[in-house]
XYZ file of C-alpha atoms in Angstrom:
593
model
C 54.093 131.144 50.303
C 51.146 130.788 47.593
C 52.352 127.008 46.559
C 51.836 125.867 49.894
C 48.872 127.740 50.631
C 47.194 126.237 47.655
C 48.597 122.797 48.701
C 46.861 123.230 52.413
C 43.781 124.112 51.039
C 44.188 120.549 48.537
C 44.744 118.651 51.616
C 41.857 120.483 53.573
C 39.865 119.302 50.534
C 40.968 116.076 50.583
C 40.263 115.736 54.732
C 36.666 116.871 53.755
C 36.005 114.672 51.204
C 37.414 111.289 53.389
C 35.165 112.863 55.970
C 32.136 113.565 53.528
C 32.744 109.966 52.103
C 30.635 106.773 52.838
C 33.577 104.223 53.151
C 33.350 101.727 55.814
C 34.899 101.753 59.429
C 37.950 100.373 58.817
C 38.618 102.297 55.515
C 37.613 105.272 57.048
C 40.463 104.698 60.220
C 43.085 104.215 57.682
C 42.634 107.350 55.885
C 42.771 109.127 58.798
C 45.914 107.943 59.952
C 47.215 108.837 56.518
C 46.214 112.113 56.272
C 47.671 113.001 59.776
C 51.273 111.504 57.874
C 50.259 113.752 55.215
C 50.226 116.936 57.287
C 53.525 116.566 58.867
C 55.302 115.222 55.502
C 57.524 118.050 53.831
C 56.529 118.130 50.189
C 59.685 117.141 48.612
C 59.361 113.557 50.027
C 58.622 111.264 47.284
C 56.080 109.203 49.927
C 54.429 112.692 49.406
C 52.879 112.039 46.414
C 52.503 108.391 46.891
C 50.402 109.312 49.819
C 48.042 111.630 48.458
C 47.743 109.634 45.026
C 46.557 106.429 47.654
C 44.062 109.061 49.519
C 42.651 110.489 46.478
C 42.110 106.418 45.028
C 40.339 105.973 48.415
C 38.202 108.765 48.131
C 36.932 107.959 44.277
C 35.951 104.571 44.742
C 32.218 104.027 44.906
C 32.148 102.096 48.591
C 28.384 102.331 48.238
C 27.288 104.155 45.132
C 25.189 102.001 43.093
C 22.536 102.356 40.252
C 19.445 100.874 40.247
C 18.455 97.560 38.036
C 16.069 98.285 35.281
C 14.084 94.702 36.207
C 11.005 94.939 33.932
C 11.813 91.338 32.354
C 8.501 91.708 29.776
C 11.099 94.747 28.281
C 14.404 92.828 29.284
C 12.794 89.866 26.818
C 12.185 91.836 24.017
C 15.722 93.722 24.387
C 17.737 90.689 23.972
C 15.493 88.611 21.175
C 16.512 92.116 19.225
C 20.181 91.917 20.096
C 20.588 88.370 19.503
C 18.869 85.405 18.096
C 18.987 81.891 18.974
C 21.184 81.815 21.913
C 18.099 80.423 24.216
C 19.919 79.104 27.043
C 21.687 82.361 27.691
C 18.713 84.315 27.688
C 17.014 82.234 29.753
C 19.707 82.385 31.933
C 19.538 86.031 32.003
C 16.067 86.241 32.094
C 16.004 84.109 35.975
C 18.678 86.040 37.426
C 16.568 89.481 36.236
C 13.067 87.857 38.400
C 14.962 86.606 41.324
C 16.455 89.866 41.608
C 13.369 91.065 41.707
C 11.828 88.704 44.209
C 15.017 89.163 46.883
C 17.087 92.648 46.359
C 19.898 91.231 47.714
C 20.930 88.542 46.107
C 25.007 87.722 45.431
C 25.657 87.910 41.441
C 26.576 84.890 40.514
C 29.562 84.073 38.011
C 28.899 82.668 34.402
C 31.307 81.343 32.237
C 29.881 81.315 28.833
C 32.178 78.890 26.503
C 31.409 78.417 22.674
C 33.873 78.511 19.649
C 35.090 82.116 18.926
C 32.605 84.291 16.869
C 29.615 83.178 18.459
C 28.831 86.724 20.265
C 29.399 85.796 23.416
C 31.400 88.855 24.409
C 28.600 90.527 22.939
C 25.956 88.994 24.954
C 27.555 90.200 28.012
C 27.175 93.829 26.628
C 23.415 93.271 26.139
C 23.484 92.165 29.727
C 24.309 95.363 30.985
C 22.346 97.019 28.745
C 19.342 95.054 29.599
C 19.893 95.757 33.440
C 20.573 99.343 33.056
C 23.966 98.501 34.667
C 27.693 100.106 33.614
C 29.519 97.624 31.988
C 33.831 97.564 32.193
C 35.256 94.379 29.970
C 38.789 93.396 31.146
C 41.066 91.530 28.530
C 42.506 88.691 30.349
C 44.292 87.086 27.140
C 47.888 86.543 28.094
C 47.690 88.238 31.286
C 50.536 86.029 33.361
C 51.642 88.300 36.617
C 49.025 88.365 39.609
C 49.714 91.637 40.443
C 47.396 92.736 37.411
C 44.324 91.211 39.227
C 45.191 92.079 42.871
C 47.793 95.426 42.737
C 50.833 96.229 44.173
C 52.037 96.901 47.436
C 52.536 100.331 48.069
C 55.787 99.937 49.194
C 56.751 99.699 45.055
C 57.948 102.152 43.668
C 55.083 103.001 40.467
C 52.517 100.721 42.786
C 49.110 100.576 41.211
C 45.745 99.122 41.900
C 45.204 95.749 40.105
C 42.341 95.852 37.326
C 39.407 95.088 39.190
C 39.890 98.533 41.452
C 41.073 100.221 38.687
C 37.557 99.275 36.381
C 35.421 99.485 39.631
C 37.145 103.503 39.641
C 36.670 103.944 35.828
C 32.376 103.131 36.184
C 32.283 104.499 39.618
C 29.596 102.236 40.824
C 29.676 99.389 43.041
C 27.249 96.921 40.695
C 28.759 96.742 37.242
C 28.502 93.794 35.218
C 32.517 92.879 34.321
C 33.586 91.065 31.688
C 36.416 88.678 31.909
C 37.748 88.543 28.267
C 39.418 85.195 27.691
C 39.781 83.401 30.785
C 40.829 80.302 28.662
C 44.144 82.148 27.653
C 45.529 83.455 31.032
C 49.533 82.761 31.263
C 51.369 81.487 34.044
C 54.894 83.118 34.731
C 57.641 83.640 37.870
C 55.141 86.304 38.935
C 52.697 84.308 40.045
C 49.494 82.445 38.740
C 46.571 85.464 37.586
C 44.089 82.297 37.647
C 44.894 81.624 41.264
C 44.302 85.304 41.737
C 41.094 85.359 40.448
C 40.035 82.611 42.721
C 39.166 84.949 45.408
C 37.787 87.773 43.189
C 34.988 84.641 41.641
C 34.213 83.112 44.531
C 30.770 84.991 45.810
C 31.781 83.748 49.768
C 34.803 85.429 49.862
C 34.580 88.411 47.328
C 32.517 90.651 50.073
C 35.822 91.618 51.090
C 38.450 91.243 48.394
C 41.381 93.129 49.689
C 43.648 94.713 46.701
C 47.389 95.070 47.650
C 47.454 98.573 47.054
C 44.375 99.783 48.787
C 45.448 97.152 51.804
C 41.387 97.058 53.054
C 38.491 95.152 51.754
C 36.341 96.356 49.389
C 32.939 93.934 48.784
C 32.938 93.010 45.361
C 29.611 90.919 45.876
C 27.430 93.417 43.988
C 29.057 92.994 40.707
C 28.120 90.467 37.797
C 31.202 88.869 36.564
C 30.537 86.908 33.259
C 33.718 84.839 32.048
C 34.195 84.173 28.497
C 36.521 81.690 26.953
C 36.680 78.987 24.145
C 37.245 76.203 26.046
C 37.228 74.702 29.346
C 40.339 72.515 29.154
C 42.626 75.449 30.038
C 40.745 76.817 32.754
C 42.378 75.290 36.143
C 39.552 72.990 37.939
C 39.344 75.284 41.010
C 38.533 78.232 38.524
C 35.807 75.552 36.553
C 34.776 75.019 39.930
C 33.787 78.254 40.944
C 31.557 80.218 37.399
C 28.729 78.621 36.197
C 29.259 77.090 32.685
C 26.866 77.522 30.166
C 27.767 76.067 26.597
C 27.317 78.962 23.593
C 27.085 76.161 20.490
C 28.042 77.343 17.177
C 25.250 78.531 14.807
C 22.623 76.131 12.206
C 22.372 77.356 8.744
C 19.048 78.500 9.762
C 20.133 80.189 12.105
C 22.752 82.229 10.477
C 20.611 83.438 7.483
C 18.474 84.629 9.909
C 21.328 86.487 11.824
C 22.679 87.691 8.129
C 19.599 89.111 7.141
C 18.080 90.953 10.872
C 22.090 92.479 11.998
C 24.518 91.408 9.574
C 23.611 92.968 6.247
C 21.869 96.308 7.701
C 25.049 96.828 9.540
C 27.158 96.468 6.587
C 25.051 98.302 4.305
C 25.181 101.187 7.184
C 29.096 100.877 7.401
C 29.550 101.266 3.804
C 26.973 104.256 3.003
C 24.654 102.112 0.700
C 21.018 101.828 1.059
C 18.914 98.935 0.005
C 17.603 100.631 -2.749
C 21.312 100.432 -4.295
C 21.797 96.989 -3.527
C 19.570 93.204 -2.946
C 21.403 90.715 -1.361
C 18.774 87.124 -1.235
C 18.729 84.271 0.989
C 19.479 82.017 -1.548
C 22.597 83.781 -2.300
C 23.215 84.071 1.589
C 22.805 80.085 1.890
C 25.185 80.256 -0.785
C 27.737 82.113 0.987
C 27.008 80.398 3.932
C 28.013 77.053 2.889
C 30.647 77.679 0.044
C 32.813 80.443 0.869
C 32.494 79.939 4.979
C 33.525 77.103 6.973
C 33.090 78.294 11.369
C 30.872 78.037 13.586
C 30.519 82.152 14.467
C 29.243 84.599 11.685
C 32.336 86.709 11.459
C 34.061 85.913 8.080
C 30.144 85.455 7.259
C 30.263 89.205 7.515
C 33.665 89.759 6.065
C 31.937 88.546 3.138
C 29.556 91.076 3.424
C 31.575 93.648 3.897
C 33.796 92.484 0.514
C 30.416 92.542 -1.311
C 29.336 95.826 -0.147
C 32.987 97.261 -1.544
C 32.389 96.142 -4.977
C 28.839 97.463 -5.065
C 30.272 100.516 -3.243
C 32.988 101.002 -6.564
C 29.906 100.715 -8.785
C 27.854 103.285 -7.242
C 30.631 105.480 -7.085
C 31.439 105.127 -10.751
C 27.633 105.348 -11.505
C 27.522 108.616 -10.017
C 30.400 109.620 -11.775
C 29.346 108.337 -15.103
C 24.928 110.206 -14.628
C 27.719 113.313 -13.698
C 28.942 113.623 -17.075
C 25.952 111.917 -18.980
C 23.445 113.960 -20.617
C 19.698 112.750 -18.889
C 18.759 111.806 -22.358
C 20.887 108.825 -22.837
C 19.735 106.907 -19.922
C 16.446 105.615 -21.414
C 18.638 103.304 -23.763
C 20.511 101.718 -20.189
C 17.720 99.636 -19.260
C 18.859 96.258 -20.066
C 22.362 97.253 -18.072
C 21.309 95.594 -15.242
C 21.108 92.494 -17.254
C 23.803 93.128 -18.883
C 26.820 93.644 -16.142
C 25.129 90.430 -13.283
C 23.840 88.240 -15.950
C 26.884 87.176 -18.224
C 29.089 85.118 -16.058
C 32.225 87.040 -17.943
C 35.111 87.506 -15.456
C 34.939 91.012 -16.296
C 31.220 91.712 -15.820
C 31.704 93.385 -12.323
C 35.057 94.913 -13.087
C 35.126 98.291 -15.086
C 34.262 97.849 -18.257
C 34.874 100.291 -20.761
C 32.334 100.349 -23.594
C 29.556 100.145 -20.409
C 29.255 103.854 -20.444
C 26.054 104.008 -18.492
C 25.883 103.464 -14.759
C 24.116 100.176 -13.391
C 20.741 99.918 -13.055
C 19.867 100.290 -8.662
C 19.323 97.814 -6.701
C 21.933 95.570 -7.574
C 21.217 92.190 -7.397
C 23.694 90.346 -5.969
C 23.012 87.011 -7.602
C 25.547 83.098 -8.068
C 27.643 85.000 -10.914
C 27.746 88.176 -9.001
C 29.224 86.195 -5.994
C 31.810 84.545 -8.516
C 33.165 87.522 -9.918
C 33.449 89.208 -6.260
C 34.413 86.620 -4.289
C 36.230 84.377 -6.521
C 35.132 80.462 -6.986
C 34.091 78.982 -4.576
C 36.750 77.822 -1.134
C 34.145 75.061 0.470
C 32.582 72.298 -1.404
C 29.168 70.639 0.069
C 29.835 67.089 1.005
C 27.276 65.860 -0.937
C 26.422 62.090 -0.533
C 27.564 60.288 -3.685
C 25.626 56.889 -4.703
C 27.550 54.216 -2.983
C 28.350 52.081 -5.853
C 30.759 49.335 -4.082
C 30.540 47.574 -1.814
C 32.653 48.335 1.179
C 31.833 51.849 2.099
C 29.451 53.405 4.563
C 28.626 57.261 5.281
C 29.231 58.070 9.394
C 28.570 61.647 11.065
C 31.376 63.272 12.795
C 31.187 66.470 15.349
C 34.062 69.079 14.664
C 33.729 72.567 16.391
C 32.199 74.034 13.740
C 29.526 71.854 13.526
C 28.951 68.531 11.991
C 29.988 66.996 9.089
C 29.307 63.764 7.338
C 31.919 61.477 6.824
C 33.030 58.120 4.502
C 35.003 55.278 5.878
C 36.041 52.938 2.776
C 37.537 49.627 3.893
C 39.258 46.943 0.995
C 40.834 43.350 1.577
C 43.607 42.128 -0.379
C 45.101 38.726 0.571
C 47.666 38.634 3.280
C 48.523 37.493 6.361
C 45.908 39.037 8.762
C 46.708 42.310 8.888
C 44.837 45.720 9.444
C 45.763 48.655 8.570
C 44.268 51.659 9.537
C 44.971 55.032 7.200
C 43.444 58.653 7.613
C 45.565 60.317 10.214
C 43.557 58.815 13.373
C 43.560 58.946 17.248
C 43.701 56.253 19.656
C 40.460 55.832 20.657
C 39.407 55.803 16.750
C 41.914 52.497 16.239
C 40.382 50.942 19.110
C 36.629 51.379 17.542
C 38.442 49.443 14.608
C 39.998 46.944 16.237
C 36.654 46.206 18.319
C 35.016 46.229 14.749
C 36.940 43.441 13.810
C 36.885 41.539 16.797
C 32.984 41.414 16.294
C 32.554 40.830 13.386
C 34.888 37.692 13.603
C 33.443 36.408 16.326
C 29.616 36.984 14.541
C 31.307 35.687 10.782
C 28.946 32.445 11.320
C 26.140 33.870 12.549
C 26.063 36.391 9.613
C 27.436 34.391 6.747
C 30.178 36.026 6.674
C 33.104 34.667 4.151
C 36.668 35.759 3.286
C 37.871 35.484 -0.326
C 38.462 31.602 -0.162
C 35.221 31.070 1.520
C 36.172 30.331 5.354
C 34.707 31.870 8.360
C 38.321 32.857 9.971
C 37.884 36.472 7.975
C 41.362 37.747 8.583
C 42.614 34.239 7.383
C 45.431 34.860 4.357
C 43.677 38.113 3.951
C 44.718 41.654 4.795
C 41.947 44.497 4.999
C 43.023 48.487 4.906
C 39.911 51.052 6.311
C 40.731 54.694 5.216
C 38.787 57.707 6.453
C 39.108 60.099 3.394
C 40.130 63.691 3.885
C 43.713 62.203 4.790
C 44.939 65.800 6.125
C 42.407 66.279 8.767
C 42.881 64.629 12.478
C 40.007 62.156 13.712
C 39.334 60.470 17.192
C 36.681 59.846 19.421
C 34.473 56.132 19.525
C 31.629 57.366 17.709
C 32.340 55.473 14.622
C 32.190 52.559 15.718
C 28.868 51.965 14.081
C 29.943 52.719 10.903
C 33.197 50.661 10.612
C 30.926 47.749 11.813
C 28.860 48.397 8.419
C 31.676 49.112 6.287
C 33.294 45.642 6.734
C 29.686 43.677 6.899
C 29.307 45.158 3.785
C 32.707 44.423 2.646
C 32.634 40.849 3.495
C 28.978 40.497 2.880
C 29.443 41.786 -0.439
C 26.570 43.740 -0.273
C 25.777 47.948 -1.012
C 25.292 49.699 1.943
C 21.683 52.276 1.403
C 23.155 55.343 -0.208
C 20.918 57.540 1.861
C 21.932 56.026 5.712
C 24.583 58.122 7.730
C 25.278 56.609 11.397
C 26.629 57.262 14.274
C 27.724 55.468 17.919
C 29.890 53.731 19.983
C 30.178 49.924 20.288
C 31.502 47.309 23.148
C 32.848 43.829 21.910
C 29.300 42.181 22.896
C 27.622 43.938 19.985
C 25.883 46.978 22.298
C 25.690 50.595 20.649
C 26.727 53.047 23.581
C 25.689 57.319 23.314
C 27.921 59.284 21.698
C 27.833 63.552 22.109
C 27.277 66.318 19.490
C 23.906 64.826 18.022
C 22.485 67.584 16.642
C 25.452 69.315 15.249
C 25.477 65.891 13.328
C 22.299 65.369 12.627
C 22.112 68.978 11.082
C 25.138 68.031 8.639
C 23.185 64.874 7.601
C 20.377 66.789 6.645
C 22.745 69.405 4.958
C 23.816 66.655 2.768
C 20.614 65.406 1.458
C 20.709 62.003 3.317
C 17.591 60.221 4.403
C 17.948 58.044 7.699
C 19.801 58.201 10.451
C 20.933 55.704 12.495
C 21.457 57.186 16.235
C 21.937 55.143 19.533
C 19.134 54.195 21.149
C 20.150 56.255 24.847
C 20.314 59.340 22.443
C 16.913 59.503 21.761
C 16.409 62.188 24.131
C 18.742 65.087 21.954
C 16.572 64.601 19.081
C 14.349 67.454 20.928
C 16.969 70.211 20.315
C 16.472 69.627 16.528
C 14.713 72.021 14.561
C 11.280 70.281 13.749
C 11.460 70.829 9.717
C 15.022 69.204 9.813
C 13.277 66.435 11.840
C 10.343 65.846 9.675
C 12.315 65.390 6.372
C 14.671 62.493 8.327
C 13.724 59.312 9.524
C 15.396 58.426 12.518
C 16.475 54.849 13.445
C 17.296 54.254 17.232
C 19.521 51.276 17.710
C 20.593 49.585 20.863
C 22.644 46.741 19.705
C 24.304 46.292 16.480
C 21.871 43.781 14.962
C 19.657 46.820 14.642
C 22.455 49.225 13.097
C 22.979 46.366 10.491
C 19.396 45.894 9.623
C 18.859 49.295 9.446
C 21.780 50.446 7.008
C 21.345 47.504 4.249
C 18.411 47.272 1.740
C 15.805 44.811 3.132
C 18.163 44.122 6.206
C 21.016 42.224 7.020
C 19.761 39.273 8.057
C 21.297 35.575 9.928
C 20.331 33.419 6.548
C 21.092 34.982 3.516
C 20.063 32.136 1.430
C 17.697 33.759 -1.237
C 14.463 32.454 -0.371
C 14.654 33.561 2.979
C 15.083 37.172 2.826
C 13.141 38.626 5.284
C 12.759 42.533 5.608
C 13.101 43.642 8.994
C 12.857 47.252 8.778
């Protein structure tokens, strides 16, 4: 019979190959034994097939085929400052693991969890790691994944049984050292099926992953070659024991700086390239990339940054197009008069000026430049305003610094007192721990009111006495919390009842106790950044902060003055004009700045 010749000869193959094959002692043993079940099974059996599909799994996967790491790390440098700039930590990160490899051959790969708002490139990253160590690289999407069986396989005893995704990639590169990429730890599910974060317990932790046994293929396989990098967006969805096990190394959103830098080496080239226009057709400047960058983008990643792009590179793409279409049917003559067209269709900031235009016969002169009324007429006006610090012109108001995930921003607290019974009331949609900074605000302030010279309306000490006071933290829709305006509520109500303007050119930022100390707060230079974005002068920072001012860019740090304060006699002399001093009877105005 010719069918079962030709399936002998198969399983003759097959018996060669698990022979040929490199697979370890125990792996080997149970192939063996299978293959003698094979022999004796009829064909029609469904276990059959089953069989054979496990035998031929066992045979493909690369027990000890690996390639060999590319560890030149003078080359490895200059490979990733191409890929990607800023991003030091990572690199640096990279960087070790590439010269310890090379010191000790050997060595477990260790598990990195890179975390940073979405956007940031960190899936990216873990691309360029491969690429930099000459390694394959497999990414598995763990978003939503909720059964365990996806991680560790099924028992063959299923019917449909499958490998679970890490024998399944480790098939797909067949090599033993790949660098895998864990897509979105952050979002695995939970269901009846089991916990997938549990599973992946034993497939992160480098002790127990040299033999990681997969349902399916029922041995151990040593998965202590590979480089798993994790990526997610935050760690408060990550079970501890998971935390516990990668390596977490923060990916922080990007400076202005920084992304007109990215913009102008990757972004813009590769949208130019996408849309078949050359920089001869088209100019696209830094100012108007700052210009995009703050007005019609508000993240912490570059990727509507390069939406924007790509919407600009359309509308150019619609002129060319129509250019060409227009020199088509033009006689060569007539184009000496379009010189001024350039002018003509970027200059006037008419709606229609980079619409189609019918009495423009002649096509646009190349390179467009892609200047502010350009950008209005593509783009529309613009979705972000600057927060721009205003003159403070009552008194009663102070500027504070607050950290949001994409980056800093600056931020007004207004306080007013009306008469009352001794109320607060706080307004602005805030947390708990944000009320509390009030309240302690308050409480200091009262108990300082004679130190200070504090009054309420009718002159007494007793500041909440028959009067209410309301503090509002404008932008009404947007949450707040966290203690880190403390500071500035302090100021707002010394100026309030002090009667005195608070420096229009002071932002602040810190947490206080009731005994008048200024505690550290996180997210320094985000804020610090934002200050400087908004043209302010001085900033006050906590005096155990100090040390973050070295991750600042140094031209942002020469054009601020920095005041470190450790109690709130500091903050206060810092913030008012000629300082807020104990005896404010005229003559004795002394300016402790």
């Amino acid at each position: 019979d010719d069918d079962e010749d030709e399936d002998n000869d198969d399983i003759v193959m097959l018996e060669r190959k698990i022979r040929t094959s490199s697979m370890p002692e125990q792996a080997h043993k149970v192939c063996v034994k299978e293959i003698k079940r094979l022999k004796k099974m009829p064909q029609s059996m469904p276990e059959y097939a089953l069989t054979r599909n496990y035998l031929e799994l066992m045979v493909e996967l690369p027990w000890n085929k690996s390639t060999t790491d590319r560890l030149d790390i003078r080359a490895a440098r200059i490979l990733l400052d191409n890929d990607h700039y800023a991003m030091e930590k990572l690199k640096k990160r990279v960087l070790e693991y590439l010269a310890v490899r090379q010191l000790k051959n050997n060595l477990k790969g260790p598990i990195l969890c890179f975390v940073g708002p979405p956007g940031v490139g960190k899936t990216s990253v873990g691309r360029s790691v491969a690429k930099t160590l000459g390694r394959e690289f497999h990414r598995i999407a763990l978003g939503g994944v909720c059964d365990q069986s996806d991680i560790r396989g099924h028992r063959r005893t299923y019917v449909g049984s499958m490998p679970g995704r890490i024998i399944n990639g480790l098939k797909t590169v067949g090599v033993n050292n790949p660098v895998f990429l864990l897509d979105e730890v952050d979002k695995l599910g939970k269901s009846l099926q089991g916990d997938p974060a549990a599973a992946l317990l034993e497939v992160l932790d480098p002790e127990q992953n040299h033999n990681f046994t997969d349902h399916y293929l029922n041995v151990a396989f040593d998965l202590s070659q590979v480089l798993f990098i994790a990526t997610a967006n935050t760690t408060a969805t990550i079970p501890p024991a998971l935390l516990d096990r990668m390596e977490i190394i923060q990916v922080p959103g990007y400076t202005q700086e920084e992304k007109i830098e990215i913009a102008h080496r990757h972004l813009i080239p590769k949208q130019l390239e996408q849309h078949g226009l050359t920089p001869q057709q088209i100019q696209i400047p830094q100012v108007t990339t700052l210009d995009i960058i703050t007005r019609y983008t508000r993240e912490a990643g570059v990727r509507s940054l390069d939406r924007k792009f790509g919407a600009i590179c359309r509308a150019v793409a619609v002129k060319v197009a129509e250019g060409q279409h227009k020199e088509a049917k033009l006689d060569h003559s007539d184009v000496a008069e379009g010189e001024g067209c350039r002018e003509h269709i970027l200059e006037d900031a008419k709606p229609e000026s980079i619409s189609d235009t019918p009495d423009l016969a002649l096509p646009p002169e190349m390179p467009i430049l892609i200047d502010f009324h350009a950008l209005k007429d593509i783009l529309g006006p613009p979705m972000y305003e600057m927060e721009v610090s205003e003159r403070l012109s009552q008194p009663g108001v102070a500027i504070g610094l607050a950290w949001t995930p994409l980056g800093g921003e600056i931020m007004f607290v207004e306080a007013s007192r009306m008469d009352g019974e001794g109320q607060l009331t706080l307004t602005g949609q805030l947390g708990d721990v944000m009320k509390e900074s009030a309240h302690l605000a308050i409480s200091w302030l009262r108990s300082n009111a004679k130190k200070y010279h504090l009054t309420n309306a009718s002159g007494s000490f007793d500041l909440l006495d028959n009067t209410d006071i309301h503090l509002h933290f404008p932008a009404g829709a947007v949450t707040k919390d966290g203690p880190s305006a403390g500071v500035t509520i302090v100021t707002c109500l010394a100026s309030l009842f002090s009667g005195r303007l608070v420096r229009s050119d002071v932002a602040m930022t810190g947490e206080i106790t009731l005994r008048g100390l200024v505690l550290p707060v996180g997210g320094i230079k985000d804020k610090v950044l934002a200050a400087h974005r908004a043209g302010l002068k001085r900033v006050i920072i906590p005096q155990r902060n100090e040390k973050d001012l070295e991750e600042i860019p140094g031209n942002v740090r020469q054009d601020l003055s920095f005041v470190t304060a450790s109690c709130l006699d500091e903050v206060l002399n810092a913030a008012f004009d000629g300082g807020f001093t104990v005896n404010t009877r005229p003559g004795l105005l002394n300016s402790k700045l």
